[in-house]
Short mmCIF file of C-alpha atoms in Angstrom, two decimals:
data_model
loop_
_atom_site.label_atom_id
_atom_site.label_comp_id
_atom_site.label_asym_id
_atom_site.label_seq_id
_atom_site.Cartn_x
_atom_site.Cartn_y
_atom_site.Cartn_z
CA MET A 1 -58.33 30.89 25.91
CA LYS A 2 -56.81 30.44 22.38
CA ILE A 3 -59.54 29.34 19.40
CA LEU A 4 -58.47 27.54 16.65
CA VAL A 5 -61.41 27.81 13.96
CA LEU A 6 -61.16 25.18 10.16
CA GLY A 7 -63.46 27.14 8.57
CA ALA A 8 -64.31 30.60 7.69
CA GLY A 9 -67.73 30.99 5.72
CA VAL A 10 -70.47 32.28 6.45
CA VAL A 11 -71.30 30.44 9.80
CA GLY A 12 -66.82 30.46 10.34
CA GLU A 13 -66.49 34.38 10.69
CA ALA A 14 -69.95 33.74 13.02
CA ILE A 15 -67.89 32.04 15.03
CA VAL A 16 -64.80 33.92 15.17
CA HIS A 17 -67.23 37.42 15.92
CA ASP A 18 -68.60 36.07 18.70
CA LEU A 19 -65.43 34.20 20.16
CA ASP A 20 -63.03 37.11 19.57
CA GLN A 21 -64.46 38.44 22.79
CA ASP A 22 -62.45 37.43 24.45
CA HIS A 23 -60.68 34.52 23.48
CA LYS A 24 -57.55 34.36 21.20
CA VAL A 25 -59.06 33.20 18.20
CA SER A 26 -57.20 32.43 14.54
CA VAL A 27 -58.84 31.12 12.16
CA GLY A 28 -57.45 28.54 8.97
CA ASP A 29 -59.30 28.78 6.09
CA VAL A 30 -58.07 26.91 2.37
CA ASP A 31 -59.75 30.00 0.54
CA ALA A 32 -57.74 33.81 1.13
CA ALA A 33 -60.32 35.33 0.46
CA LYS A 34 -62.39 34.08 3.08
CA LEU A 35 -60.30 34.86 5.45
CA LYS A 36 -60.43 38.54 4.73
CA LYS A 37 -63.61 39.03 6.19
CA VAL A 38 -62.20 37.56 9.25
CA LYS A 39 -58.97 38.94 9.29
CA ASP A 40 -58.97 42.32 11.62
CA TYR A 41 -60.42 40.42 14.60
CA ALA A 42 -58.39 37.62 14.89
CA LYS A 43 -55.00 36.10 13.13
CA THR A 44 -55.88 34.38 9.23
CA PHE A 45 -53.73 31.90 7.00
CA VAL A 46 -54.52 29.46 4.71
CA LEU A 47 -55.10 26.00 5.89
CA ASP A 48 -55.77 22.93 3.66
CA ILE A 49 -57.28 19.67 5.99
CA ARG A 50 -55.55 17.61 3.47
CA ASN A 51 -52.00 18.71 4.62
CA LYS A 52 -51.82 16.69 7.62
CA ASP A 53 -48.39 18.58 9.01
CA LYS A 54 -49.72 21.68 8.99
CA VAL A 55 -52.69 20.89 10.14
CA LEU A 56 -51.48 19.09 13.21
CA SER A 57 -48.92 22.21 14.18
CA LYS A 58 -51.58 24.54 14.09
CA MET A 59 -53.99 22.53 16.42
CA GLU A 60 -50.78 21.80 18.95
CA GLU A 61 -50.01 25.30 19.54
CA HIS A 62 -53.81 26.18 20.69
CA ASP A 63 -56.41 25.20 23.63
CA VAL A 64 -60.12 23.91 21.50
CA VAL A 65 -60.12 24.36 17.41
CA ILE A 66 -63.75 24.39 16.33
CA GLY A 67 -64.08 22.84 13.12
CA ALA A 68 -66.88 24.26 10.64
CA LEU A 69 -65.63 23.02 7.38
CA PRO A 70 -68.64 21.63 5.25
CA GLY A 71 -69.26 18.33 6.18
CA ASP A 72 -67.18 15.28 3.42
CA LEU A 73 -64.09 16.80 5.73
CA GLY A 74 -65.84 16.86 9.59
CA PHE A 75 -64.56 13.49 10.67
CA LYS A 76 -61.58 13.62 9.14
CA THR A 77 -60.16 17.03 11.18
CA ILE A 78 -62.11 15.14 14.44
CA LYS A 79 -59.50 12.80 14.19
CA LEU A 80 -56.81 14.67 12.97
CA ALA A 81 -57.79 17.18 16.80
CA ILE A 82 -57.40 12.80 18.67
CA GLU A 83 -54.49 12.66 16.98
CA SER A 84 -52.76 16.57 17.74
CA GLY A 85 -54.57 15.39 22.06
CA THR A 86 -56.95 19.23 21.67
CA ASP A 87 -59.78 19.84 22.28
CA ILE A 88 -62.94 20.38 19.12
CA VAL A 89 -66.38 21.39 18.75
CA ASP A 90 -67.55 20.55 15.55
CA VAL A 91 -71.03 21.97 13.55
CA SER A 92 -70.12 20.36 9.76
CA PHE A 93 -72.66 17.49 9.13
CA MET A 94 -70.35 14.69 8.11
CA PRO A 95 -72.17 11.46 6.53
CA GLU A 96 -70.50 9.20 9.39
CA ASP A 97 -70.82 8.19 12.50
CA PRO A 98 -68.36 9.80 15.37
CA LEU A 99 -69.60 8.35 17.92
CA HIS A 100 -67.58 5.30 16.49
CA LEU A 101 -64.29 7.22 17.62
CA ASP A 102 -65.27 7.36 21.64
CA GLU A 103 -63.28 5.06 21.93
CA GLU A 104 -59.85 6.90 20.85
CA ALA A 105 -60.97 10.20 21.54
CA GLU A 106 -61.09 8.90 25.40
CA LYS A 107 -57.75 7.09 25.99
CA LYS A 108 -56.28 10.27 24.40
CA GLY A 109 -57.41 12.55 26.73
CA VAL A 110 -59.46 14.66 23.86
CA THR A 111 -62.56 15.97 24.65
CA VAL A 112 -65.18 15.79 21.50
CA LEU A 113 -68.13 17.98 20.98
CA ILE A 114 -70.21 16.59 17.62
CA ASP A 115 -73.23 18.89 15.95
CA ALA A 116 -72.77 21.60 18.09
CA GLY A 117 -74.70 24.34 15.59
CA PHE A 118 -78.45 24.63 14.57
CA GLY A 119 -79.90 21.51 13.94
CA PRO A 120 -78.23 19.13 14.33
CA GLY A 121 -77.08 21.34 17.69
CA MET A 122 -80.02 23.34 19.32
CA SER A 123 -83.06 20.47 18.63
CA ASN A 124 -80.87 17.97 20.04
CA VAL A 125 -80.04 19.95 23.14
CA PHE A 126 -84.03 20.29 22.82
CA ALA A 127 -84.81 17.19 22.11
CA GLY A 128 -82.17 16.16 25.55
CA ARG A 129 -84.91 18.00 28.04
CA ILE A 130 -87.91 17.14 26.93
CA ALA A 131 -86.00 13.62 27.45
CA GLU A 132 -85.30 13.98 30.93
CA GLU A 133 -88.20 15.40 31.98
CA ILE A 134 -90.70 13.33 30.23
CA GLY A 135 -89.72 9.84 31.88
CA ASP A 136 -91.61 7.62 29.77
CA LEU A 137 -91.45 9.32 25.98
CA LYS A 138 -94.16 8.18 23.35
CA SER A 139 -92.98 10.32 20.40
CA LEU A 140 -90.66 12.80 19.48
CA LYS A 141 -90.96 15.56 16.51
CA ILE A 142 -88.59 18.32 15.05
CA TRP A 143 -89.62 20.73 12.04
CA ILE A 144 -86.73 22.58 11.22
CA GLY A 145 -85.43 25.99 8.39
CA SER A 146 -83.97 28.82 7.68
CA LEU A 147 -86.04 30.39 4.31
CA PRO A 148 -86.01 33.61 2.88
CA GLN A 149 -88.53 36.27 4.12
CA GLU A 150 -88.98 37.28 0.53
CA PRO A 151 -89.06 33.71 -1.51
CA GLN A 152 -88.44 34.50 -4.94
CA PRO A 153 -89.24 31.79 -7.49
CA PRO A 154 -88.40 28.71 -9.39
CA LEU A 155 -86.97 27.55 -6.31
CA TYR A 156 -87.86 29.95 -3.83
CA TYR A 157 -84.75 29.19 -2.03
CA LYS A 158 -82.21 30.97 -1.21
CA LEU A 159 -78.60 29.32 -0.64
CA THR A 160 -76.81 30.77 2.88
CA TRP A 161 -74.72 27.58 3.42
CA SER A 162 -73.01 24.63 1.38
CA PRO A 163 -74.99 24.14 -2.39
CA LYS A 164 -73.21 20.16 -1.52
CA ASP A 165 -74.34 19.53 1.73
CA LEU A 166 -77.98 21.46 -0.27
CA ILE A 167 -78.45 18.95 -2.03
CA GLU A 168 -77.12 15.20 0.16
CA GLU A 169 -79.94 17.04 1.80
CA TYR A 170 -82.26 15.89 -1.03
CA THR A 171 -79.89 12.76 -1.13
CA ARG A 172 -78.73 11.41 1.91
CA PRO A 173 -81.77 8.29 3.23
CA ALA A 174 -83.20 9.36 6.36
CA ARG A 175 -83.00 7.32 8.96
CA ILE A 176 -86.25 8.15 11.83
CA ILE A 177 -88.08 5.75 13.96
CA VAL A 178 -90.56 3.94 13.78
CA ASP A 179 -92.51 1.56 15.85
CA GLY A 180 -89.76 2.12 18.38
CA GLU A 181 -87.48 0.63 14.80
CA GLU A 182 -85.29 2.40 13.13
CA MET A 183 -85.70 2.40 10.06
CA GLU A 184 -84.46 4.60 6.20
CA ILE A 185 -86.66 6.51 4.09
CA ASP A 186 -86.27 8.23 1.07
CA PRO A 187 -86.29 12.04 2.14
CA LEU A 188 -88.31 13.05 -1.29
CA ASN A 189 -90.91 10.44 -1.76
CA ASP A 190 -93.22 11.36 1.43
CA ILE A 191 -93.59 15.31 1.07
CA GLU A 192 -95.55 17.45 3.46
CA LYS A 193 -97.29 19.73 2.05
CA ASP A 194 -99.34 21.99 4.28
CA ILE A 195 -97.21 22.37 7.97
CA HIS A 196 -98.99 25.37 9.76
CA LEU A 197 -96.12 26.82 11.87
CA ASN A 198 -95.58 30.38 13.83
CA ASP A 199 -98.39 31.73 11.18
CA ARG A 200 -96.57 30.72 8.30
CA ARG A 201 -97.58 27.63 5.79
CA PHE A 202 -94.83 25.50 5.09
CA GLU A 203 -94.61 21.30 2.77
CA GLY A 204 -91.42 19.76 4.08
CA PHE A 205 -89.35 16.47 3.55
CA TYR A 206 -88.02 14.31 5.69
CA SER A 207 -84.51 14.99 6.86
CA ASP A 208 -81.49 12.21 8.00
CA GLY A 209 -80.71 15.13 11.43
CA LEU A 210 -81.29 13.00 14.05
CA ARG A 211 -78.16 11.70 13.93
CA THR A 212 -76.95 10.58 17.93
CA LEU A 213 -79.94 10.91 18.65
CA LEU A 214 -81.30 7.52 17.18
CA ASP A 215 -78.62 6.50 19.61
CA THR A 216 -79.65 7.85 22.96
CA ILE A 217 -82.72 9.02 22.61
CA GLU A 218 -85.22 5.69 23.69
CA VAL A 219 -89.02 6.37 21.86
CA GLU A 220 -91.48 4.53 20.47
CA ASN A 221 -91.57 8.01 17.29
CA MET A 222 -88.97 9.63 16.05
CA ASP A 223 -87.98 12.43 12.90
CA GLU A 224 -87.17 15.45 11.41
CA ILE A 225 -89.26 16.88 9.01
CA THR A 226 -88.16 19.99 7.28
CA LEU A 227 -89.94 22.65 5.86
CA ARG A 228 -89.10 24.34 2.27
CA TRP A 229 -91.30 26.78 1.13
CA LYS A 230 -94.61 25.74 -1.24
CA GLY A 231 -93.69 25.20 -4.27
CA HIS A 232 -89.62 23.68 -3.56
CA LEU A 233 -89.89 20.06 -3.13
CA GLU A 234 -91.46 18.90 -6.61
CA LYS A 235 -89.23 20.53 -8.16
CA ILE A 236 -86.09 19.46 -6.57
CA LYS A 237 -88.13 15.94 -7.32
CA VAL A 238 -87.25 16.45 -10.56
CA LEU A 239 -83.79 17.50 -10.48
CA ARG A 240 -82.84 14.36 -8.97
CA GLU A 241 -85.93 11.99 -11.04
CA LEU A 242 -83.67 13.10 -13.49
CA ASP A 243 -79.80 12.61 -12.97
CA PHE A 244 -78.57 16.39 -12.16
CA PHE A 245 -77.61 15.20 -8.58
CA GLU A 246 -76.22 12.23 -9.67
CA GLU A 247 -71.89 13.58 -8.64
CA GLU A 248 -71.02 13.50 -12.35
CA ASN A 249 -73.75 15.76 -12.93
CA LEU A 250 -73.25 17.59 -9.15
CA ASP A 251 -70.73 19.94 -10.01
CA TYR A 252 -73.42 21.27 -13.40
CA THR A 253 -75.57 20.88 -11.61
CA LEU A 254 -74.55 23.43 -9.11
CA GLU A 255 -73.64 26.13 -11.14
CA VAL A 256 -76.69 26.24 -13.01
CA ILE A 257 -79.89 26.50 -9.43
CA LYS A 258 -77.59 28.75 -7.32
CA ASN A 259 -77.70 31.50 -9.33
CA LYS A 260 -81.73 30.44 -9.59
CA MET A 261 -81.21 31.11 -5.14
CA ASP A 262 -79.06 34.23 -5.16
CA TYR A 263 -80.99 37.35 -5.26
CA ASP A 264 -81.92 40.03 -2.38
CA SER A 265 -83.97 38.79 1.24
CA PRO A 266 -83.48 38.38 4.62
CA ASP A 267 -83.63 35.37 5.85
CA PHE A 268 -85.20 33.49 9.17
CA SER A 269 -84.69 29.67 10.59
CA LEU A 270 -87.52 28.46 12.49
CA MET A 271 -87.53 25.25 14.54
CA GLU A 272 -90.29 22.76 16.78
CA VAL A 273 -89.32 19.87 18.97
CA VAL A 274 -92.00 18.71 20.58
CA GLY A 275 -92.06 15.77 22.16
CA LYS A 276 -95.09 13.88 23.58
CA GLY A 277 -95.09 11.27 26.96
CA ILE A 278 -96.11 9.69 30.42
CA ASP A 279 -94.59 11.34 33.17
CA ASP A 280 -96.13 10.63 36.75
CA GLU A 281 -99.01 8.64 35.44
CA LYS A 282 -100.60 11.53 33.00
CA GLU A 283 -100.19 12.54 29.79
CA LYS A 284 -97.72 15.11 28.76
CA MET A 285 -96.98 17.43 26.22
CA ILE A 286 -93.34 19.07 26.36
CA ARG A 287 -92.92 22.14 23.26
CA TYR A 288 -89.23 24.32 22.20
CA GLN A 289 -90.08 27.06 20.24
CA PHE A 290 -86.53 28.92 18.12
CA TYR A 291 -87.07 31.61 15.73
CA ASP A 292 -84.69 34.52 14.36
CA GLU A 293 -83.90 36.97 11.43
CA GLU A 294 -81.15 38.45 9.76
CA THR A 295 -79.74 41.40 11.25
CA GLU A 296 -77.33 43.75 9.41
CA ASN A 297 -74.53 41.08 10.50
CA PHE A 298 -75.44 38.65 9.66
CA SER A 299 -78.01 35.94 7.92
CA SER A 300 -80.35 34.70 10.09
CA ILE A 301 -78.07 31.10 9.25
CA ALA A 302 -75.22 32.29 10.22
CA ARG A 303 -76.30 32.97 13.94
CA THR A 304 -78.26 30.63 14.91
CA THR A 305 -75.17 27.89 14.10
CA GLY A 306 -72.55 30.48 14.25
CA PHE A 307 -73.84 31.50 17.67
CA SER A 308 -74.60 27.85 18.71
CA THR A 309 -71.36 26.49 17.80
CA ALA A 310 -69.70 29.87 19.64
CA VAL A 311 -72.13 29.24 22.37
CA MET A 312 -71.50 25.59 23.48
CA THR A 313 -67.40 26.04 22.43
CA ARG A 314 -68.13 28.92 25.62
CA LEU A 315 -69.76 26.31 27.60
CA LEU A 316 -66.77 23.20 26.94
CA ILE A 317 -64.55 26.11 29.02
CA ASP A 318 -66.55 27.77 31.66
CA LYS A 319 -68.30 24.28 32.32
CA GLY A 320 -66.22 21.51 31.42
CA LEU A 321 -67.51 17.73 30.06
CA GLU A 322 -66.06 14.16 29.16
CA ASP A 323 -63.03 12.81 27.65
CA GLY A 324 -64.19 11.27 24.82
CA VAL A 325 -66.51 11.75 22.15
CA ASN A 326 -70.07 14.34 23.36
CA PRO A 327 -73.33 14.38 21.07
CA PRO A 328 -75.20 17.59 22.00
CA GLU A 329 -77.90 16.21 23.52
CA ASP A 330 -76.08 15.38 26.76
CA LEU A 331 -75.48 18.88 27.73
CA GLY A 332 -79.21 18.93 27.30
CA ARG A 333 -80.15 17.01 29.70
CA ASP A 334 -77.88 18.54 32.11
CA GLU A 335 -80.54 21.39 33.69
CA GLU A 336 -77.75 23.26 34.18
CA LEU A 337 -75.59 23.11 31.16
CA PHE A 338 -79.37 22.96 29.71
CA ASP A 339 -79.81 26.50 31.19
CA PHE A 340 -76.72 28.26 30.45
CA LEU A 341 -77.16 27.19 26.39
CA VAL A 342 -80.59 28.78 26.09
CA GLU A 343 -80.05 32.37 27.88
CA GLU A 344 -75.88 32.77 26.55
CA LEU A 345 -78.91 32.18 22.85
CA ARG A 346 -81.17 34.63 24.50
CA LYS A 347 -78.36 37.18 25.60
CA ARG A 348 -78.06 37.38 21.18
CA ASN A 349 -81.89 37.99 20.86
CA ILE A 350 -82.63 34.23 19.68
CA GLN A 351 -85.39 33.76 20.46
CA VAL A 352 -86.43 30.45 22.63
CA GLU A 353 -90.22 28.89 24.47
CA GLU A 354 -90.77 26.02 26.62
CA LYS A 355 -94.44 25.28 26.58
CA ILE A 356 -95.76 22.39 28.71
CA SER A 357 -98.82 21.16 29.13
CA SER A 358 -101.16 18.72 29.49
CA ILE A 359 -102.18 16.36 27.32
#
């Protein structure tokens, strides 16, 4: 298969590394310097997503497109792929709702797999599996984070992905389900200050990672908590209250705080998805745990996100998916597709465990 990867950042590089083994991979990015990292195992070219004609031409030359661009470019990338008639797997954290493109994609005979990363992505896959296995789902909770193993003050966080997308996590209202109703909350208003997971203690904030799950999972209560080391969120809250995250101040803010989050430390990624409900008239709980650490070649956030995207792309190629927009939880509902994803991730030394119990 001829695959076009748009975006040569840390996630794009991991995607290319994985898929280049048995596919013809090309990479386009507006930044020529980033392309140098992948030129030894992929065809590269400078490509600006704003150059519509050139992007459409490149897409039409390939069988599958993978969107690994910043979130503010994701929706446009999907629309261009649909216009070109090319299947696309997208991992960007876009503010728009890509489900709105379902009818357009179906009419064009294009398969779109959205939110195809770590979280959202595999978090949705686990949620879909839980919803399929518990007949009457009462609650679903996601804890997720990628953090430095050796956190350094003052922010106790290491920047390993798009800085603007990171800040957006703290400014975008988080959508959750409470008593069967969708509601929006300020992500920094209700900080959980003492979370025990994987023999570690964290703090956490409500994040807007449920996305398509809000429409596809029937449940009474559902939310996502993003993990941070203790001491991070109060500082972030002060910066936001002082308007450092306002659009007119953001570039300056990023220049300052990026330096405070740039230091040597391997990272790790942790996710836990827990569903509780009634199945066969008995209370049931299913827990999925996902864990990974940095390796010599890639950070953990690059591995967990990039390899998840690559594995989902392999699934689309090998198993096929319906035309239209496919959210990742649909993959989880299908036991064969779910098992394929989990086994492929385990082959890449990413730990995935399932625990089922009566409560």
